[in-house]
JSON list of C-alpha atoms in Angstrom, two decimals:
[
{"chain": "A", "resi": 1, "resn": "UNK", "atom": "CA", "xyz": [0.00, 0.00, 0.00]},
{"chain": "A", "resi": 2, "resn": "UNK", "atom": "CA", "xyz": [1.40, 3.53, -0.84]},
{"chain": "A", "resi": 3, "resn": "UNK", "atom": "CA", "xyz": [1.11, 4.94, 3.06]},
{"chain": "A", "resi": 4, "resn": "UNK", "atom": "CA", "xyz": [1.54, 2.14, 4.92]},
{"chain": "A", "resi": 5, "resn": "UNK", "atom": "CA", "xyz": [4.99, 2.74, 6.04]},
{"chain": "A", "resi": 6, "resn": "UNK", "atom": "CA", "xyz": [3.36, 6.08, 7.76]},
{"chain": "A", "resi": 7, "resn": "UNK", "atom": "CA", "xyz": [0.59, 3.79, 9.47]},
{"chain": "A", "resi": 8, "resn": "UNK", "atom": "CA", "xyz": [2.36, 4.37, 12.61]},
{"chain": "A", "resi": 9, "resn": "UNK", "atom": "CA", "xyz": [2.74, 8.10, 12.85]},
{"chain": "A", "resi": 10, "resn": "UNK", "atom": "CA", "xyz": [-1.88, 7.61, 12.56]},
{"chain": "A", "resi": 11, "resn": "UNK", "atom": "CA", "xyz": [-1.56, 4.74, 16.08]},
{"chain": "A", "resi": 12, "resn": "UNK", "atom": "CA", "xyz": [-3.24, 5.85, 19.00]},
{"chain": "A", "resi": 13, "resn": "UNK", "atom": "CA", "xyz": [-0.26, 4.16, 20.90]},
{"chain": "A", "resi": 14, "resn": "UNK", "atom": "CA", "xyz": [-1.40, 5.07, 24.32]},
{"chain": "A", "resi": 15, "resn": "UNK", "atom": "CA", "xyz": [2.75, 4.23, 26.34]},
{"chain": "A", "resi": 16, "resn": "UNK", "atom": "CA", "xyz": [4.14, 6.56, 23.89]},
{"chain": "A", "resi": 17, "resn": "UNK", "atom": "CA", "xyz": [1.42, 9.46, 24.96]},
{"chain": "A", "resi": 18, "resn": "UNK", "atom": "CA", "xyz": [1.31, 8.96, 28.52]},
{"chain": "A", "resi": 19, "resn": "UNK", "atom": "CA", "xyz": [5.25, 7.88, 28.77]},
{"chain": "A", "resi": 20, "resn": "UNK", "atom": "CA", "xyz": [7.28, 9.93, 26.26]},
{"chain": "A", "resi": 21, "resn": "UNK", "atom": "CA", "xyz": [4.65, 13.14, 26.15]},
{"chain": "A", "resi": 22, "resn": "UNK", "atom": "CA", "xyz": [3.93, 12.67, 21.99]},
{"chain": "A", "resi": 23, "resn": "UNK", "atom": "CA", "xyz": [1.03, 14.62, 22.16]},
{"chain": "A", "resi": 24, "resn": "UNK", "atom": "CA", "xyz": [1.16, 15.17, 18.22]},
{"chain": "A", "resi": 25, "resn": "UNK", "atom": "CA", "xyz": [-0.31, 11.86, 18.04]},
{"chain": "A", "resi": 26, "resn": "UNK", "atom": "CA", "xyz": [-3.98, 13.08, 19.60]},
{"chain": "A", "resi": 27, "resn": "UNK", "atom": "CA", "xyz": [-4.05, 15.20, 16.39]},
{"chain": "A", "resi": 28, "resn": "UNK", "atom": "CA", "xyz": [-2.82, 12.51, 13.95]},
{"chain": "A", "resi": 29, "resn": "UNK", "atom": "CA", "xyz": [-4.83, 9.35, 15.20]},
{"chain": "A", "resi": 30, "resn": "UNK", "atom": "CA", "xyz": [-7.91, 11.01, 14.74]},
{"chain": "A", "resi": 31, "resn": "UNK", "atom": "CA", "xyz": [-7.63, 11.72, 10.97]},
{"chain": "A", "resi": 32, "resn": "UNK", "atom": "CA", "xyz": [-7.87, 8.50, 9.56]},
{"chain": "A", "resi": 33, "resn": "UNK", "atom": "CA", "xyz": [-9.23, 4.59, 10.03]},
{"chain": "A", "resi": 34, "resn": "UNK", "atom": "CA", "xyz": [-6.44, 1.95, 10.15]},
{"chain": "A", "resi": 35, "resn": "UNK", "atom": "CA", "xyz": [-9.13, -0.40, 9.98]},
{"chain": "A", "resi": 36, "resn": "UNK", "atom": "CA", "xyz": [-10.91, -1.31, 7.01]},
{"chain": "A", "resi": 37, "resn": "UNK", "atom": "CA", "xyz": [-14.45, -2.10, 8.24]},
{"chain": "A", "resi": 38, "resn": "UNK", "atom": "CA", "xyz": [-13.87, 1.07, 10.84]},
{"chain": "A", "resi": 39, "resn": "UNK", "atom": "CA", "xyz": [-13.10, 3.02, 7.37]},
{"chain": "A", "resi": 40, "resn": "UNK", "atom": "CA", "xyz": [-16.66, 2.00, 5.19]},
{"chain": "A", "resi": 41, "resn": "UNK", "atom": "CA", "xyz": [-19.15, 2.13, 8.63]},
{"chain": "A", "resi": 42, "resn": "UNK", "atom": "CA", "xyz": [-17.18, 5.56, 9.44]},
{"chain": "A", "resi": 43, "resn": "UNK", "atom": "CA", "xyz": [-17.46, 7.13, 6.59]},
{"chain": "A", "resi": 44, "resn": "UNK", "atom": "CA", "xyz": [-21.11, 6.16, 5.76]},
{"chain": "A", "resi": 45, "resn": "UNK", "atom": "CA", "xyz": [-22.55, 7.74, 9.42]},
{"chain": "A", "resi": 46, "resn": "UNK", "atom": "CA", "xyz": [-20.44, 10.81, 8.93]},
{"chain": "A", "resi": 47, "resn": "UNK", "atom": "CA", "xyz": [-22.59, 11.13, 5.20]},
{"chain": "A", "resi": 48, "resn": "UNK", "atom": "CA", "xyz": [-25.82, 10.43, 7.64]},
{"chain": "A", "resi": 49, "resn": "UNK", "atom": "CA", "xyz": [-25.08, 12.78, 10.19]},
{"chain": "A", "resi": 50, "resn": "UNK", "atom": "CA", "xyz": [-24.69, 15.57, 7.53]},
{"chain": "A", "resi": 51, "resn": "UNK", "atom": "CA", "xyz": [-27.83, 15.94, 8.28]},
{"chain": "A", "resi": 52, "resn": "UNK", "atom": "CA", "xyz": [-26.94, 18.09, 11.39]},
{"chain": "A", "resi": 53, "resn": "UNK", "atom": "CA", "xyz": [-25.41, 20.85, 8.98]},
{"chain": "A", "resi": 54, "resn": "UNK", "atom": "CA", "xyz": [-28.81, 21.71, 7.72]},
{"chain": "A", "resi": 55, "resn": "UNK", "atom": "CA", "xyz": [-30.24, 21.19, 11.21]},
{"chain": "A", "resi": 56, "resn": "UNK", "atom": "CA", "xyz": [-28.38, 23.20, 13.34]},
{"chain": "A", "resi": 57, "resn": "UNK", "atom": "CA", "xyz": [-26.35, 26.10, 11.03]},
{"chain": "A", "resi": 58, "resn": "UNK", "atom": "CA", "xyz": [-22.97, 26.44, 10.47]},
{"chain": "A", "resi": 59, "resn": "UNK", "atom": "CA", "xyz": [-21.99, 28.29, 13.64]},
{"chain": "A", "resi": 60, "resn": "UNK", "atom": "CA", "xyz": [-23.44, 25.73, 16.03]},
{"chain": "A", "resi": 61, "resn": "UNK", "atom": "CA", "xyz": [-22.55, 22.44, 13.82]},
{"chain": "A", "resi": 62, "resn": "UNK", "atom": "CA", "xyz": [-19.19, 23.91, 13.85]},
{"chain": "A", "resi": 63, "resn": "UNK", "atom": "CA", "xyz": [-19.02, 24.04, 17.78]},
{"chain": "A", "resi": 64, "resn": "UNK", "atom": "CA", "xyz": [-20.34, 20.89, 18.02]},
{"chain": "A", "resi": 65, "resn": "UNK", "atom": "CA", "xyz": [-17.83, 19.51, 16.20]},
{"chain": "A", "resi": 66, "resn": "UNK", "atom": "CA", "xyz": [-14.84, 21.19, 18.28]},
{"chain": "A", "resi": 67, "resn": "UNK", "atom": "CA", "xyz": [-16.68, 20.58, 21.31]},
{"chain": "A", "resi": 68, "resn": "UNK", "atom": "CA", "xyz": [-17.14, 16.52, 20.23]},
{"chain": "A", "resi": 69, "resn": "UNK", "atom": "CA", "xyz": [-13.27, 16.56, 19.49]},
{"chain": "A", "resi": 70, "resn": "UNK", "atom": "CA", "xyz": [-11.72, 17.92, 22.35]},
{"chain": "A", "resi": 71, "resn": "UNK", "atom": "CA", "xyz": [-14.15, 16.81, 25.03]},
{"chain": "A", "resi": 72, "resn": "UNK", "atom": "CA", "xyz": [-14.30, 13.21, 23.92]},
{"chain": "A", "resi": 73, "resn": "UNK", "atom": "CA", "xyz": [-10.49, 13.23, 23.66]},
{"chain": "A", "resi": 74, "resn": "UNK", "atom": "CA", "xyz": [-10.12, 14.50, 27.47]},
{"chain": "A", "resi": 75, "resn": "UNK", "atom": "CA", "xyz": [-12.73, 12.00, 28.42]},
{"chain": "A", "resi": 76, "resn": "UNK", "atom": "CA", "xyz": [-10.78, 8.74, 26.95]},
{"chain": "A", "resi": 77, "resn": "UNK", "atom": "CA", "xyz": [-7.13, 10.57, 27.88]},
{"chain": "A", "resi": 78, "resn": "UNK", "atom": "CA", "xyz": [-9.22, 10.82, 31.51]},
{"chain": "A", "resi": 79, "resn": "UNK", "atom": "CA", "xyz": [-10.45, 7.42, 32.05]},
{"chain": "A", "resi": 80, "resn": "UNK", "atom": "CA", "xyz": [-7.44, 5.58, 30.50]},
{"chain": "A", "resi": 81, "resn": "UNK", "atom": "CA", "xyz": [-4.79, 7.08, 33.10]},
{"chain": "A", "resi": 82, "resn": "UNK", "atom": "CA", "xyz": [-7.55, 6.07, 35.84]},
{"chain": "A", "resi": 83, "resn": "UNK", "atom": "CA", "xyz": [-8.09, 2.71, 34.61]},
{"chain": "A", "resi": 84, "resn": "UNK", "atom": "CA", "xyz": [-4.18, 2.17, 33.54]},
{"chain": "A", "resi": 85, "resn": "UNK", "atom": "CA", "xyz": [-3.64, 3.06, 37.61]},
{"chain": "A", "resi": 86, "resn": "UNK", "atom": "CA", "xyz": [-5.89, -0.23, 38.36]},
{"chain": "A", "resi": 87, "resn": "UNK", "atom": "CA", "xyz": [-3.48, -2.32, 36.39]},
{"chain": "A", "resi": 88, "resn": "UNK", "atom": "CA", "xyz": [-5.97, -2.55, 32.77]},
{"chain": "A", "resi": 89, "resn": "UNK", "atom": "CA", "xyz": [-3.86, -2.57, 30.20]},
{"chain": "A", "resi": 90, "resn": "UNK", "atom": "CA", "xyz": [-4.43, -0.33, 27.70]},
{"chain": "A", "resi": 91, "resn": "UNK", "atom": "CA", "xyz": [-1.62, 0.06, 25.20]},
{"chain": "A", "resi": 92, "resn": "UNK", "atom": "CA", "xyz": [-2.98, 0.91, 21.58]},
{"chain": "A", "resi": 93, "resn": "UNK", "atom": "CA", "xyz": [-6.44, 2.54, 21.11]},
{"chain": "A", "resi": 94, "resn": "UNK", "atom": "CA", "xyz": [-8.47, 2.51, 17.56]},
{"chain": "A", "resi": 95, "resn": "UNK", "atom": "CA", "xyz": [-7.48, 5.40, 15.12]},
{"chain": "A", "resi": 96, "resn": "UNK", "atom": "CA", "xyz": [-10.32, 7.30, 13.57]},
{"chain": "A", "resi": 97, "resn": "UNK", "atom": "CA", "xyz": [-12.58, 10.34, 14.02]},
{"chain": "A", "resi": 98, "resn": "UNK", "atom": "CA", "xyz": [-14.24, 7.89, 16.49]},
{"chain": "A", "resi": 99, "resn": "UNK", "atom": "CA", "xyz": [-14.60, 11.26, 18.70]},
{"chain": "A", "resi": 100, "resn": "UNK", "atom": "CA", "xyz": [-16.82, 12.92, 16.52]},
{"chain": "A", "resi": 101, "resn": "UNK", "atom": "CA", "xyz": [-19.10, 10.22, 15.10]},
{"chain": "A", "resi": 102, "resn": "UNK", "atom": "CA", "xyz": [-20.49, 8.30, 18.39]},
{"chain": "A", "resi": 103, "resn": "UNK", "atom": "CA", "xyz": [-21.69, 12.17, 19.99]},
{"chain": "A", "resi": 104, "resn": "UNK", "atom": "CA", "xyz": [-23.97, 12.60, 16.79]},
{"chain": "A", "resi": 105, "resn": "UNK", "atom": "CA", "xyz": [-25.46, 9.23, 17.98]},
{"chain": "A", "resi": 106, "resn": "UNK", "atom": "CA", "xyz": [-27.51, 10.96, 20.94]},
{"chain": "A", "resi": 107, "resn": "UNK", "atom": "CA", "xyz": [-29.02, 14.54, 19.02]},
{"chain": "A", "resi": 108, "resn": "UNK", "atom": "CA", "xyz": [-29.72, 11.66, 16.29]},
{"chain": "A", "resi": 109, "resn": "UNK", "atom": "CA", "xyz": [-31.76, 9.55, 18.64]},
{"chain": "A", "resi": 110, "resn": "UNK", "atom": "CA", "xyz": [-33.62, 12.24, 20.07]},
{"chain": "A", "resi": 111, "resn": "UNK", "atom": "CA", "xyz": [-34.19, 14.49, 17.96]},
{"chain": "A", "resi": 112, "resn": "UNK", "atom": "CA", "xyz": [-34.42, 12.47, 14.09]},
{"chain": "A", "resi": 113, "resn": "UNK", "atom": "CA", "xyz": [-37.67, 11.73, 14.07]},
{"chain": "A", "resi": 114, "resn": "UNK", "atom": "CA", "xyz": [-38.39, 8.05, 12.21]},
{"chain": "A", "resi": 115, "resn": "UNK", "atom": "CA", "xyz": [-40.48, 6.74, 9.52]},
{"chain": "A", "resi": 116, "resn": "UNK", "atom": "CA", "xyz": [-41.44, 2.65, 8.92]},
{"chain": "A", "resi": 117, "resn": "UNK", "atom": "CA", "xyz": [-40.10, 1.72, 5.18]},
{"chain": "A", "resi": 118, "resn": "UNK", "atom": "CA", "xyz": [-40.53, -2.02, 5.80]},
{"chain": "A", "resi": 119, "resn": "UNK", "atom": "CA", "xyz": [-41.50, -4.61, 8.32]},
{"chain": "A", "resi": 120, "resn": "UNK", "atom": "CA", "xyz": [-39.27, -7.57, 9.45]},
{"chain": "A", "resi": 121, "resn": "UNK", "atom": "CA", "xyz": [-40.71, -10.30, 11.65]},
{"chain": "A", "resi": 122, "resn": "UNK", "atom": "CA", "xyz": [-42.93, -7.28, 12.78]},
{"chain": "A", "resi": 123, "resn": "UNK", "atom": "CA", "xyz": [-40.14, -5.50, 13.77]},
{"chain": "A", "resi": 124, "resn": "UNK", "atom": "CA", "xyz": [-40.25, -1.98, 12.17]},
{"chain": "A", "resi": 125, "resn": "UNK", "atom": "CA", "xyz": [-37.47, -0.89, 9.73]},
{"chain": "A", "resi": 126, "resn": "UNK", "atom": "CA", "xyz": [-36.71, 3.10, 9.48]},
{"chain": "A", "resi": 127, "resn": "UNK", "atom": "CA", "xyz": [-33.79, 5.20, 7.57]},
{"chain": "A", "resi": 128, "resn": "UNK", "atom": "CA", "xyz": [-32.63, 5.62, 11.00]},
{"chain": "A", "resi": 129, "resn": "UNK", "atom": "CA", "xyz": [-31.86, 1.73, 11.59]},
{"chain": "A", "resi": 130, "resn": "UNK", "atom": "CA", "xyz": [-29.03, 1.36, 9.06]},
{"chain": "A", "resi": 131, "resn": "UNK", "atom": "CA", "xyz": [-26.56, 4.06, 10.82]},
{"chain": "A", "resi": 132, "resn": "UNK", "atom": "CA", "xyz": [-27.03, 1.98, 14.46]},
{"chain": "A", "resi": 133, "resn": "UNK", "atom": "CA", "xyz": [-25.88, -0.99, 12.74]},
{"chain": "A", "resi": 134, "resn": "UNK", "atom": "CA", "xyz": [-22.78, 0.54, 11.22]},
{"chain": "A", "resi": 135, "resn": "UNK", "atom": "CA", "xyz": [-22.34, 2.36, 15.22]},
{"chain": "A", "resi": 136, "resn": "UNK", "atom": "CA", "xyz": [-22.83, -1.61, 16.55]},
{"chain": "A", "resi": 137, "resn": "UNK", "atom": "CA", "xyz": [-20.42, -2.83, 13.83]},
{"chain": "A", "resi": 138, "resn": "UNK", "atom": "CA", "xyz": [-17.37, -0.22, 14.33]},
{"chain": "A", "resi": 139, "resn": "UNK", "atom": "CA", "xyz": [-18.00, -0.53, 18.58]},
{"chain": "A", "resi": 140, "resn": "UNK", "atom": "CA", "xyz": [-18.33, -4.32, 18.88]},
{"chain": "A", "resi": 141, "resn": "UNK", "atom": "CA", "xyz": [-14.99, -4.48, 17.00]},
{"chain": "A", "resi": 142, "resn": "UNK", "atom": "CA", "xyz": [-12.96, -4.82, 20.41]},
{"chain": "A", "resi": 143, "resn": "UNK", "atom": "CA", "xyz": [-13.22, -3.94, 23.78]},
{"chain": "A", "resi": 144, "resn": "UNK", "atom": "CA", "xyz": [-11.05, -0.68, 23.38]},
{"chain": "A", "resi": 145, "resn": "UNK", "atom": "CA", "xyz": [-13.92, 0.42, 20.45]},
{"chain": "A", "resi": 146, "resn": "UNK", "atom": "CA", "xyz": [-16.53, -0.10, 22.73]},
{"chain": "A", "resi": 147, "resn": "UNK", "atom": "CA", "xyz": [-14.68, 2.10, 25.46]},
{"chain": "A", "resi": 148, "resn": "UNK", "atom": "CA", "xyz": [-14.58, 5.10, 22.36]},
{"chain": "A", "resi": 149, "resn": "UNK", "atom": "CA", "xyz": [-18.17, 4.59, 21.87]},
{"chain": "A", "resi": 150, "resn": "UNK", "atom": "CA", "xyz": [-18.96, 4.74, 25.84]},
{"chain": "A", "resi": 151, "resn": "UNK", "atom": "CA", "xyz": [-16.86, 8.30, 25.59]},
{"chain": "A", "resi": 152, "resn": "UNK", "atom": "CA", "xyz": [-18.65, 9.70, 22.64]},
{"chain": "A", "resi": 153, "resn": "UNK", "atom": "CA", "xyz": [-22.06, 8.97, 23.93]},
{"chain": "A", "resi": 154, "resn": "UNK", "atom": "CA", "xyz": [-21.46, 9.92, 26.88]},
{"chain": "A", "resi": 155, "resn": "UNK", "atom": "CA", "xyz": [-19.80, 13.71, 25.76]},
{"chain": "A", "resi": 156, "resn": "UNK", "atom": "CA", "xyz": [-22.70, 13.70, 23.58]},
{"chain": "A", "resi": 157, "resn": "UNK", "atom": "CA", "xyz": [-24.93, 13.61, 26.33]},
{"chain": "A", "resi": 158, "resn": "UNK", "atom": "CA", "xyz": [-23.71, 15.86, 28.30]},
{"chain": "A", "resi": 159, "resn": "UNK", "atom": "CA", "xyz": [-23.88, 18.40, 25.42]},
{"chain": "A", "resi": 160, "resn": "UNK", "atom": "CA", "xyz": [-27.58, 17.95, 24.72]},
{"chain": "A", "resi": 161, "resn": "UNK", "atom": "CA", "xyz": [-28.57, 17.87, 28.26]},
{"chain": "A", "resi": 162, "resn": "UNK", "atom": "CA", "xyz": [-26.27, 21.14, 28.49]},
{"chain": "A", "resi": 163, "resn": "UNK", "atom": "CA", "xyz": [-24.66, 19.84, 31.48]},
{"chain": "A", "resi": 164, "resn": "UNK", "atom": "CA", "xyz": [-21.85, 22.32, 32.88]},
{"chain": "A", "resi": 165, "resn": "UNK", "atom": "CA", "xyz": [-23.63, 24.90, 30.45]},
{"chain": "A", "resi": 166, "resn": "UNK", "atom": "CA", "xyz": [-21.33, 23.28, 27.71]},
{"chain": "A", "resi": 167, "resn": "UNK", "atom": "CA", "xyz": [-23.53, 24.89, 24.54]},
{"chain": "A", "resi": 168, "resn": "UNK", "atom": "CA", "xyz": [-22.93, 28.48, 25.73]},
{"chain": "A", "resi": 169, "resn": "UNK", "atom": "CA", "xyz": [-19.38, 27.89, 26.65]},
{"chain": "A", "resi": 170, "resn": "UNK", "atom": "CA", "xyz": [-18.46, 26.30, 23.63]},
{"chain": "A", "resi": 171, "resn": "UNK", "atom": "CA", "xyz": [-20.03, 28.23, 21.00]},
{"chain": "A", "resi": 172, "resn": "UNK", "atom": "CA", "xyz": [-17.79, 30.06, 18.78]},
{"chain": "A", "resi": 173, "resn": "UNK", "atom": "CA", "xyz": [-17.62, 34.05, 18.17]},
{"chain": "A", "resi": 174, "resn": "UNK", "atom": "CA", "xyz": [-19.38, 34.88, 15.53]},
{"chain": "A", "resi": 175, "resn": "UNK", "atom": "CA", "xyz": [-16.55, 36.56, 13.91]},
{"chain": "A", "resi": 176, "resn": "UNK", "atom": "CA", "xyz": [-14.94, 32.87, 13.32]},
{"chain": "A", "resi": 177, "resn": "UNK", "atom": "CA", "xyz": [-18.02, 32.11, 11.75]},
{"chain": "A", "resi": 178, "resn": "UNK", "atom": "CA", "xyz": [-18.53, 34.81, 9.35]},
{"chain": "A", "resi": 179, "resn": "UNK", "atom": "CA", "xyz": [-14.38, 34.46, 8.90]},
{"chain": "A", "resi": 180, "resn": "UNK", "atom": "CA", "xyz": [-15.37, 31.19, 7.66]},
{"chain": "A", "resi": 181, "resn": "UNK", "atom": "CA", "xyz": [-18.32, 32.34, 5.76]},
{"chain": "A", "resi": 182, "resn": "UNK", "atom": "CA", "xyz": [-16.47, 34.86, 3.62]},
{"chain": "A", "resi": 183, "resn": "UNK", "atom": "CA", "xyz": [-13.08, 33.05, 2.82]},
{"chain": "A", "resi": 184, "resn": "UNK", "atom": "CA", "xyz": [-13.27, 29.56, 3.22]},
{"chain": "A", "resi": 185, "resn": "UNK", "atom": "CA", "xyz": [-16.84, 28.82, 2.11]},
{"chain": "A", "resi": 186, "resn": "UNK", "atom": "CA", "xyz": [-16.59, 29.94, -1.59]},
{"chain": "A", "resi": 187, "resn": "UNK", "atom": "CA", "xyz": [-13.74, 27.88, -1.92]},
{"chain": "A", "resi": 188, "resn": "UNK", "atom": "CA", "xyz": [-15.47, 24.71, -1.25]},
{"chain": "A", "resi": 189, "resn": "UNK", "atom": "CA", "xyz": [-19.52, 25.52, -1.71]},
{"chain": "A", "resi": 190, "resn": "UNK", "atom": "CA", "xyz": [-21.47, 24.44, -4.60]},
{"chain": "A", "resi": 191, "resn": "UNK", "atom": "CA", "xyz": [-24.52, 26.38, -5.97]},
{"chain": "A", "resi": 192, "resn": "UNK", "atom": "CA", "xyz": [-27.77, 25.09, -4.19]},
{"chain": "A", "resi": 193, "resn": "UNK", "atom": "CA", "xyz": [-29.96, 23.27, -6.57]},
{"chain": "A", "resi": 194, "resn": "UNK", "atom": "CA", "xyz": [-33.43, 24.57, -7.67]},
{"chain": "A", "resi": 195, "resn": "UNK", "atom": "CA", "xyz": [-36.17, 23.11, -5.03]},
{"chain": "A", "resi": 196, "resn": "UNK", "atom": "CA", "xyz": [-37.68, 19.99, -6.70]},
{"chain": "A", "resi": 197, "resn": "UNK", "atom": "CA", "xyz": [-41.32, 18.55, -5.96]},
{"chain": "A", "resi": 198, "resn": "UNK", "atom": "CA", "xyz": [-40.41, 15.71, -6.21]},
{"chain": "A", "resi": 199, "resn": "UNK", "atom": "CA", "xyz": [-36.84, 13.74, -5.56]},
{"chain": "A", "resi": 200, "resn": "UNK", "atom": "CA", "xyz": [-34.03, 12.68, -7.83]},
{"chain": "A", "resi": 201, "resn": "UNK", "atom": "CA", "xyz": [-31.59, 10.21, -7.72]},
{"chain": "A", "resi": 202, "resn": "UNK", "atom": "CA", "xyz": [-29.60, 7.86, -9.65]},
{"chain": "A", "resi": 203, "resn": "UNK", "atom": "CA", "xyz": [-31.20, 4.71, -7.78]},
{"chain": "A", "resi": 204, "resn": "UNK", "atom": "CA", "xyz": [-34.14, 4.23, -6.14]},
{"chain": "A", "resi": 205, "resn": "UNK", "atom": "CA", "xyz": [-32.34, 4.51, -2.83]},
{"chain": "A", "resi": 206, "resn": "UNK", "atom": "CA", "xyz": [-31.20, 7.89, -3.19]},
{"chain": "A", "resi": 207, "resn": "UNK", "atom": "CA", "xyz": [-34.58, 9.10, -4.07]},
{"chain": "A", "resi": 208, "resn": "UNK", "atom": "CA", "xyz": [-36.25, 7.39, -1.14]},
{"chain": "A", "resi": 209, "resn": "UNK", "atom": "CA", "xyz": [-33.48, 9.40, 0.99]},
{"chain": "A", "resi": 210, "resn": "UNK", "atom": "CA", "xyz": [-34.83, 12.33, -0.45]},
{"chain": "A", "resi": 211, "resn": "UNK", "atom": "CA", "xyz": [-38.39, 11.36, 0.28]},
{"chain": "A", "resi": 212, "resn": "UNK", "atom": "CA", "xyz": [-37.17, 10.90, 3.87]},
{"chain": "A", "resi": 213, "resn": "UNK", "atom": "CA", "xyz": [-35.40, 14.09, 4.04]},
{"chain": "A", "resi": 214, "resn": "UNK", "atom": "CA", "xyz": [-38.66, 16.02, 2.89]},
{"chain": "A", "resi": 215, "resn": "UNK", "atom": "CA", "xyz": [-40.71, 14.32, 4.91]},
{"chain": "A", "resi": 216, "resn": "UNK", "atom": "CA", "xyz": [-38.73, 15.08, 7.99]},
{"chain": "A", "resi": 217, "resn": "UNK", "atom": "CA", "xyz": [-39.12, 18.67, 6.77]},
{"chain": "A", "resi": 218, "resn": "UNK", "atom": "CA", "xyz": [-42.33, 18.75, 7.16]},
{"chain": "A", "resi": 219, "resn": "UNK", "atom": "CA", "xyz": [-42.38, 17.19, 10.41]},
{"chain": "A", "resi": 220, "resn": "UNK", "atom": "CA", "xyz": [-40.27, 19.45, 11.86]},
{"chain": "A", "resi": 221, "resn": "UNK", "atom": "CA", "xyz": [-42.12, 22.24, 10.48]},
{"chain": "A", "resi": 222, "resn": "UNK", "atom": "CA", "xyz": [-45.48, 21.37, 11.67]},
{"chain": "A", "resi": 223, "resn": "UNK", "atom": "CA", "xyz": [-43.95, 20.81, 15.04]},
{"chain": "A", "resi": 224, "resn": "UNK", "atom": "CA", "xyz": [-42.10, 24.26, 15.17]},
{"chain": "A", "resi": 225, "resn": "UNK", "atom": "CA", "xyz": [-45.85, 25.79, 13.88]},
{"chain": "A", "resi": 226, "resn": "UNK", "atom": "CA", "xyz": [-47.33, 23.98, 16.85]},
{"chain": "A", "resi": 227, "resn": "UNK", "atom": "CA", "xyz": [-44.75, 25.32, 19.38]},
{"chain": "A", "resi": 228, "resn": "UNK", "atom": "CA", "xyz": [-45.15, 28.81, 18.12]},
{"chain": "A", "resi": 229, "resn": "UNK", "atom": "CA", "xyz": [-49.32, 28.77, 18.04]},
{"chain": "A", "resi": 230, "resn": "UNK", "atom": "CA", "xyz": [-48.87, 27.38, 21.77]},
{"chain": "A", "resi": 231, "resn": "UNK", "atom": "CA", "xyz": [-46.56, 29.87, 22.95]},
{"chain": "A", "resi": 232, "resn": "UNK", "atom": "CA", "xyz": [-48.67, 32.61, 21.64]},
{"chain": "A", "resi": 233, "resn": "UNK", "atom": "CA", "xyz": [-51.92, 30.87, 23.16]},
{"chain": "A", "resi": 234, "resn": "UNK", "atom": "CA", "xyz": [-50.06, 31.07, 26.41]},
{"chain": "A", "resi": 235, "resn": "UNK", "atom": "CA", "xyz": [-49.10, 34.51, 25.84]},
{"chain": "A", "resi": 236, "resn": "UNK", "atom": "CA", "xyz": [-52.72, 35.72, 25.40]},
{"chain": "A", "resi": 237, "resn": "UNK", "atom": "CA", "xyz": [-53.83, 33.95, 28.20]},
{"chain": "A", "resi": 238, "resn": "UNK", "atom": "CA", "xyz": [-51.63, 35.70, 30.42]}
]
């Protein structure tokens, strides 16, 4: 393979953090899957939970994602010298944006709302079932994935319960955000396409995951029309 003599710069080698202070590597081993099945499963729930984008604007997706990074990094750095102090040996953790994928697993439980395509056994089948099988696949790998996905979810958590205030304290100045806007945005943005009644798509797939993604428009819609007619009942009550 072309890079595989720099596989071990992208090793989450755990002694060489802790015992010879290579903090480079926290940066490094959370670009890119060494594992193959941790490579497909990754990538496809980082296309599904581009969904979040659109949901929650750039400013706020983009302080989700720092916040995701960094506090899920602390979190594993955190428990691993605690449990390395009770003698569990942890040596070499999986490389991979494992730190930003597993958080998007709680907003996209609570707040995704899902849809029955099919019926197995009785057992309902949504869009939103394929992306927990690729989480189960990537943390059932080994017990040191499992431990990543116990991190994210848990940093996830705490970020949509707003535990320790973390949405306010982690939200970044606006000025970053139009910075972003005006120089680094037209140099990656396409042109929106025209609204379309109806969906598009090479296979029949892609257009039923435009079908979802309108529908869930209009759910969320209707729901946001029903908070605001409530609120305003309220406020002419009072």
């Amino acid at each position: 393979m072309p890079f595989a003599k720099y596989r071990d710069w992208f090793a989450y080698n755990l002694d060489d953090i802790f015992e010879n202070g290579s903090l480079w590597r926290l940066l490094l081993c959370k670009l890119a899957f060494l594992n193959t099945k941790d490579l497909i499963c990754g990538g496809l729930l980082l296309y599904y939970f581009r969904i979040f984008e659109r949901r929650y604007g750039p400013r706020k997706f983009l302080s989700y994602l720092f916040y995701c990074a960094t506090a899920t990094t602390v979190c594993e750095l955190s428990l691993v010298a605690v449990l390395r102090r009770l003698h569990f040996d942890f040596h070499i953790l999986p490389s991979g944006p494992y730190n930003v994928i597993f958080p998007f697993f709680v907003p996209y439980f609570l707040d995704i709302p899902w849809f029955p395509i099919a019926h197995v056994i009785g057992i309902p089948i949504t869009g939103k079932s394929f992306p927990y099988l690729f989480g189960l696949q990537m943390a059932t790998t080994s017990p040191e994935s499992l431990f990543l996905c116990v991190c994210g979810l848990f940093t996830g958590l705490m970020y949509e319960r707003n535990l320790l205030s973390v949405q306010s304290r982690w939200l970044f100045p606006e000025r970053i955000v139009q910075f972003g806007s005006h120089f680094i945005c037209p140099l990656v943005e396409t042109p929106p396409p025209k609204h379309l009644n109806k969906p598009l798509g090479a296979t029949l797939e892609l257009q039923h995951q435009a079908e979802l993604d309108r529908r869930e428009l209009q759910f969320l819609e209707a729901r946001r029309a029903v908070i605001q007619s409530f609120a305003l009942n309220a406020h002419n009550r009072l």
